[in-house]
């Protein structure tokens, strides 16, 4: 397999250090330094393997134009990870502990950061480790919290290209109570519909619109844009509160777009495709243009099928902030040694 982050599959390469804390008796113990990246030894009855008591985060560190290294919106990702752990009914670590684990992992793996447009993808992960295959109705009492890093290029193979979305109106992405939890279970639930849409329609992603309520794709949030407006689904507990989604909203407002957070249906999407732009946002996806939406058996080309000017403008504004080519007006960057 390739060792080059720009040709290897996203997330398949790893730095050689990790940070690890353990949870027991309601407390997280972190030794305060990175250690060698290594396998865990898990009891076959581990709670996370049987009852899904696991969750994760995804954030990035970027090499800056001045040569330094900065993590993007670390505190927002820490807050979301704490919320996910709490939704597993497990005590969350202090935000300051998880924050330090992330920064220590990035510093220890700094030399793995590829040059722009690549980045160091950071994956904080929690697994409940109570060894009890009868504990379906009780939370894991012990756990491992760890942070690993992966040098990455583009998430969607083929770089910045217009994606094809299949709009799924019947099968939900996940359950209402877990929509905003970043748990592996949500992703595996979206996998079947995504593979089916790839096979049957050549789609890159499924846009979940259960009951004609557009929320998100399996791996990113969803936006409409034109020369004056940026529109996305209003937040509730049914889908992931993307940190990049929030960044796009702030950047769009800074650039003078009117931002609308409100319900979106397939009828509006079809009408919008004829005249406007559609894009996805996510830590992995950044801002990814959509060129085709498939609703039922009908394929609708978005604009001329190519990335639109507003999508590219927003993408450039975001990437300029990510790599320190634009001022950090929102205090989103945290500089790390390396
Ligand atoms: C992210 O954007 O960080 C995600 O977690 C999506 C994942 C499918 C790579």
Coordinates of C-alpha atoms and ligand atoms in Angstrom, one line a residue:
X1 CA 0.0 0.0 0.0
X2 CA 1.1 3.6 -0.7
X3 CA 2.9 5.5 2.0
X4 CA 2.0 8.8 0.4
X5 CA -1.0 10.6 2.0
X6 CA -2.0 12.0 -1.3
X7 CA -2.5 8.6 -2.9
X8 CA -3.1 6.3 0.1
X9 CA -6.8 5.9 1.1
X10 CA -7.8 8.6 3.6
X11 CA -7.1 7.5 7.1
X12 CA -5.0 4.4 6.2
X13 CA -1.6 5.8 7.3
X14 CA -0.8 6.6 10.9
X15 CA 1.7 8.6 13.0
X16 CA 4.0 6.6 15.3
X17 CA 2.8 8.1 18.6
X18 CA -0.5 8.2 20.4
X19 CA -1.9 9.5 23.7
X20 CA -3.9 7.2 26.0
X21 CA -5.9 7.6 29.2
X22 CA -7.8 5.0 31.1
X23 CA -11.2 5.3 32.8
X24 CA -11.9 3.5 36.0
X25 CA -13.7 4.4 39.2
X26 CA -15.2 7.4 37.5
X27 CA -11.7 9.0 36.8
X28 CA -9.6 9.3 33.7
X29 CA -5.9 8.8 34.2
X30 CA -3.6 10.3 31.6
X31 CA 0.2 10.0 32.1
X32 CA 0.8 13.4 30.4
X33 CA 2.9 12.3 27.4
X34 CA 2.6 10.5 24.1
X35 CA 3.7 6.9 23.9
X36 CA 4.5 4.6 21.0
X37 CA 1.6 3.8 18.6
X38 CA 0.7 0.2 19.4
X39 CA -2.1 -2.3 19.5
X40 CA -4.4 -2.7 22.4
X41 CA -5.1 -6.0 24.0
X42 CA -8.9 -6.3 24.6
X43 CA -10.9 -8.8 26.5
X44 CA -13.2 -10.7 24.1
X45 CA -16.1 -9.5 26.2
X46 CA -15.3 -5.8 25.9
X47 CA -18.4 -3.7 26.1
X48 CA -17.7 -1.6 23.1
X49 CA -17.4 -4.7 20.9
X50 CA -20.8 -6.1 22.0
X51 CA -22.9 -3.1 22.9
X52 CA -21.4 -0.2 20.9
X53 CA -20.1 1.9 23.8
X54 CA -17.7 3.8 21.6
X55 CA -17.5 7.2 20.0
X56 CA -14.9 9.4 18.3
X57 CA -14.0 12.8 16.9
X58 CA -12.3 14.0 13.8
X59 CA -10.3 17.2 13.6
X60 CA -7.2 18.4 11.8
X61 CA -3.8 20.1 12.3
X62 CA -2.5 22.1 9.3
X63 CA 1.0 23.2 8.4
X64 CA 0.7 27.0 8.4
X65 CA 2.1 29.3 5.8
X66 CA 4.7 30.6 8.3
X67 CA 5.9 27.0 8.9
X68 CA 4.2 26.5 12.3
X69 CA 1.5 23.9 13.0
X70 CA -2.0 24.7 14.2
X71 CA -5.0 22.6 15.3
X72 CA -8.4 23.8 14.1
X73 CA -11.2 24.4 16.6
X74 CA -9.8 22.0 19.2
X75 CA -12.2 23.2 22.0
X76 CA -15.3 22.7 19.9
X77 CA -14.2 19.1 19.1
X78 CA -13.4 18.5 22.8
X79 CA -16.9 19.7 23.7
X80 CA -18.6 17.5 21.1
X81 CA -16.6 14.4 22.2
X82 CA -17.6 15.0 25.8
X83 CA -21.2 15.2 24.7
X84 CA -20.9 11.9 22.7
X85 CA -19.4 10.1 25.7
X86 CA -22.1 11.4 28.0
X87 CA -24.7 10.1 25.5
X88 CA -23.2 6.7 26.0
X89 CA -24.1 7.3 29.6
X90 CA -20.4 7.2 30.6
X91 CA -18.6 9.9 32.6
X92 CA -16.8 12.3 30.2
X93 CA -13.2 13.4 30.8
X94 CA -12.4 16.9 31.9
X95 CA -12.2 19.0 28.8
X96 CA -8.7 20.1 29.8
X97 CA -7.5 16.5 29.9
X98 CA -8.8 15.6 26.4
X99 CA -7.5 18.9 25.0
X100 CA -4.0 18.2 26.3
X101 CA -4.1 14.6 25.0
X102 CA -5.0 16.0 21.5
X103 CA -2.3 18.7 21.6
X104 CA 0.3 16.2 22.9
X105 CA -0.6 13.7 20.2
X106 CA -0.3 16.3 17.5
X107 CA 3.1 17.5 18.8
X108 CA 4.4 14.0 19.0
X109 CA 3.3 13.2 15.4
X110 CA 4.0 16.7 13.9
X111 CA 6.6 15.3 11.5
X112 CA 3.9 13.3 9.8
X113 CA 2.0 16.4 8.8
X114 CA 1.9 16.5 5.0
X115 CA 2.3 19.8 3.2
X116 CA -0.9 21.7 2.2
X117 CA -3.4 20.7 0.8
X118 CA -2.7 17.7 3.1
X119 CA -3.1 17.8 6.8
X120 CA -2.8 15.7 10.0
X121 CA -6.2 14.2 10.7
X122 CA -6.6 13.7 14.5
X123 CA -8.9 10.9 15.8
X124 CA -9.8 11.0 19.5
X125 CA -11.6 7.8 20.4
X126 CA -13.3 6.3 23.4
X127 CA -14.1 2.6 23.9
X128 CA -15.9 1.2 26.9
X129 CA -14.0 -1.8 28.1
X130 CA -16.0 -3.4 30.8
X131 CA -15.7 -7.2 30.2
X132 CA -19.3 -8.3 30.6
X133 CA -21.4 -9.7 27.8
X134 CA -24.5 -9.4 29.9
X135 CA -24.1 -5.7 30.4
X136 CA -26.4 -4.7 27.5
X137 CA -28.5 -2.5 29.9
X138 CA -25.7 -0.9 31.8
X139 CA -23.0 1.5 30.7
X140 CA -19.4 0.5 30.6
X141 CA -17.7 1.4 33.8
X142 CA -14.2 1.3 32.5
X143 CA -12.8 2.6 29.2
X144 CA -9.8 3.7 27.1
X145 CA -9.6 7.2 25.7
X146 CA -7.0 7.6 23.1
X147 CA -5.8 10.0 20.3
X148 CA -4.2 8.8 17.1
X149 CA -3.1 10.8 14.1
X150 CA -3.2 10.1 10.3
X151 CA -1.5 12.1 7.6
X152 CA -4.2 12.7 4.9
X153 CA -4.9 14.2 1.6
X154 CA -8.5 14.5 0.1
X155 CA -11.3 12.5 1.7
X156 CA -13.1 12.0 -1.6
X157 CA -10.8 10.2 -4.1
X158 CA -10.1 12.4 -7.1
X159 CA -9.7 15.7 -5.3
X160 CA -12.0 18.6 -5.5
X161 CA -14.5 17.3 -8.1
X162 CA -18.3 17.5 -8.4
X163 CA -19.9 14.8 -6.3
X164 CA -23.0 12.8 -7.0
X165 CA -25.6 12.5 -4.2
X166 CA -28.4 10.0 -4.0
X167 CA -31.3 11.4 -1.9
X168 CA -32.7 8.8 0.4
X169 CA -36.2 9.7 1.7
X170 CA -37.2 6.4 3.4
X171 CA -34.3 4.9 5.3
X172 CA -33.1 7.0 8.2
X173 CA -29.3 7.6 8.8
X174 CA -29.6 6.7 12.5
X175 CA -32.1 7.1 15.4
X176 CA -33.4 10.5 16.6
X177 CA -31.7 10.1 20.0
X178 CA -28.3 9.3 18.5
X179 CA -28.3 11.7 15.5
X180 CA -25.8 14.1 17.1
X181 CA -23.6 11.5 18.7
X182 CA -20.4 10.7 16.8
X183 CA -20.6 7.0 17.2
X184 CA -19.4 4.3 14.8
X185 CA -22.8 2.8 14.9
X186 CA -24.2 5.8 13.0
X187 CA -21.7 5.3 10.3
X188 CA -22.3 1.6 9.9
X189 CA -26.0 2.3 9.7
X190 CA -25.4 4.6 6.8
X191 CA -23.0 2.2 5.1
X192 CA -25.6 -0.2 3.5
X193 CA -27.6 2.6 1.9
X194 CA -24.4 4.3 0.7
X195 CA -23.1 1.1 -0.9
X196 CA -26.4 0.4 -2.5
X197 CA -26.5 4.0 -3.9
X198 CA -23.0 3.6 -5.2
X199 CA -23.9 0.3 -7.0
X200 CA -27.3 1.3 -8.3
X201 CA -26.7 5.0 -9.1
X202 CA -22.9 5.6 -9.1
X203 CA -23.4 8.0 -6.1
X204 CA -20.5 9.2 -4.0
X205 CA -22.7 9.8 -0.9
X206 CA -26.3 9.4 0.3
X207 CA -28.1 12.5 1.4
X208 CA -30.5 11.4 4.1
X209 CA -33.9 13.1 3.8
X210 CA -36.2 10.9 5.8
X211 CA -39.8 12.0 5.4
X212 CA -38.5 14.7 3.0
X213 CA -36.5 16.3 5.8
X214 CA -33.0 16.8 4.4
X215 CA -30.4 16.5 7.2
X216 CA -26.9 15.3 6.3
X217 CA -25.0 12.7 4.3
X218 CA -23.3 9.8 5.9
X219 CA -20.1 11.8 6.5
X220 CA -20.8 15.5 6.1
X221 CA -23.3 18.3 6.5
X222 CA -25.3 19.8 3.5
X223 CA -25.6 23.3 2.1
X224 CA -27.3 25.2 -0.7
X225 CA -25.6 28.4 -1.9
X226 CA -26.0 31.1 -4.5
X227 CA -24.6 34.6 -5.0
X228 CA -26.3 36.0 -1.9
X229 CA -27.5 33.1 0.3
X230 CA -26.1 30.1 2.1
X231 CA -28.8 27.7 3.4
X232 CA -28.5 24.7 5.7
X233 CA -30.8 22.6 7.9
X234 CA -31.3 24.1 11.3
X235 CA -29.7 22.2 14.2
X236 CA -31.6 19.7 16.3
X237 CA -30.7 16.3 17.8
X238 CA -31.3 14.3 14.6
X239 CA -28.0 14.9 12.9
X240 CA -24.3 15.8 13.6
X241 CA -23.5 19.3 14.6
X242 CA -20.6 19.8 12.3
X243 CA -17.8 22.0 13.4
X244 CA -17.0 22.7 9.8
X245 CA -20.7 23.5 9.2
X246 CA -20.5 26.1 12.0
X247 CA -17.3 27.5 10.4
X248 CA -19.0 27.7 7.0
X249 CA -21.9 29.7 8.5
X250 CA -19.5 32.1 10.3
X251 CA -17.3 32.6 7.2
X252 CA -20.4 33.0 4.9
X253 CA -21.7 35.7 7.3
X254 CA -18.3 37.4 7.3
X255 CA -18.3 37.5 3.5
X256 CA -21.8 39.1 3.5
X257 CA -24.0 36.1 2.6
X258 CA -27.4 35.9 4.2
X259 CA -27.3 32.7 6.2
X260 CA -30.6 30.7 6.6
X261 CA -30.8 27.7 8.9
X262 CA -34.2 26.1 8.3
X263 CA -36.0 23.0 7.0
X264 CA -35.1 21.8 3.5
X265 CA -37.0 19.4 1.3
X266 CA -36.4 17.5 -1.9
X267 CA -38.7 19.8 -3.9
X268 CA -36.6 22.9 -3.0
X269 CA -33.4 20.9 -3.7
X270 CA -34.6 20.0 -7.2
X271 CA -35.6 23.6 -8.0
X272 CA -32.3 24.9 -6.4
X273 CA -30.2 22.5 -8.5
X274 CA -31.4 24.2 -11.7
X275 CA -30.0 27.6 -10.7
X276 CA -27.9 27.4 -7.6
X277 CA -25.0 25.5 -6.0
X278 CA -24.9 22.6 -3.6
X279 CA -22.0 21.5 -1.4
X280 CA -21.0 19.3 1.6
X281 CA -19.0 20.3 4.6
X282 CA -17.0 18.3 7.1
X283 CA -13.6 18.0 8.7
X284 CA -12.7 15.3 6.3
X285 CA -14.7 16.6 3.3
X286 CA -13.7 20.3 4.0
X287 CA -16.1 21.9 1.4
X288 CA -16.9 19.5 -1.3
X289 CA -19.0 20.6 -4.4
X290 CA -22.0 18.6 -5.6
X291 CA -22.6 18.3 -9.3
X292 CA -25.5 15.9 -9.5
X293 CA -28.4 15.0 -7.2
X294 CA -30.5 11.9 -7.8
X295 CA -34.0 11.9 -6.5
X296 CA -36.0 8.8 -7.2
X297 CA -34.9 7.8 -10.7
X298 CA -34.3 11.3 -11.9
X299 CA -30.8 12.8 -12.1
X300 CA -30.6 16.6 -11.6
X301 CA -27.5 18.4 -12.7
X302 CA -26.5 21.2 -10.2
X303 CA -25.9 24.3 -12.3
X304 CA -23.6 23.3 -15.1
X305 CA -22.4 20.3 -13.1
X306 CA -19.1 21.9 -12.1
X307 CA -18.0 23.4 -8.8
X308 CA -19.8 26.8 -8.5
X309 CA -18.0 30.1 -7.8
X310 CA -19.6 30.6 -4.4
X311 CA -18.7 27.1 -3.3
X312 CA -15.1 27.7 -4.4
X313 CA -15.0 31.1 -2.7
X314 CA -16.2 29.7 0.6
X315 CA -13.8 26.8 0.3
X316 CA -10.9 29.1 -0.3
X317 CA -11.9 31.4 2.6
X318 CA -12.0 28.4 4.9
X319 CA -8.7 26.9 3.7
X320 CA -7.0 30.2 4.0
X321 CA -8.0 30.3 7.7
X322 CA -7.0 26.6 8.1
X323 CA -3.5 27.2 6.9
X324 CA -2.9 30.6 8.4
X325 CA -3.1 32.5 5.1
X326 CA -6.0 34.6 6.6
X327 CA -6.4 36.2 10.0
X328 CA -7.8 34.1 12.8
X329 CA -10.7 36.4 13.6
X330 CA -12.7 33.8 15.4
X331 CA -9.8 32.4 17.4
X332 CA -10.1 29.0 15.9
X333 CA -6.4 28.0 15.6
X334 CA -4.2 26.6 18.4
X335 CA -0.5 26.5 17.6
X336 CA 1.4 23.4 18.6
X337 CA 5.1 22.9 18.7
X338 CA 6.5 21.1 15.6
Ligands
LIG1 C1 -14.9 13.8 9.7 O1 -15.2 14.5 8.9 O2 -14.0 14.0 10.5 C2 -15.5 12.5 9.9 O3 -15.5 12.0 11.0 C3 -16.1 11.8 8.8 C4 -15.4 10.4 8.6 C5 -16.3 9.6 7.7 C6 -14.1 10.5 8.1

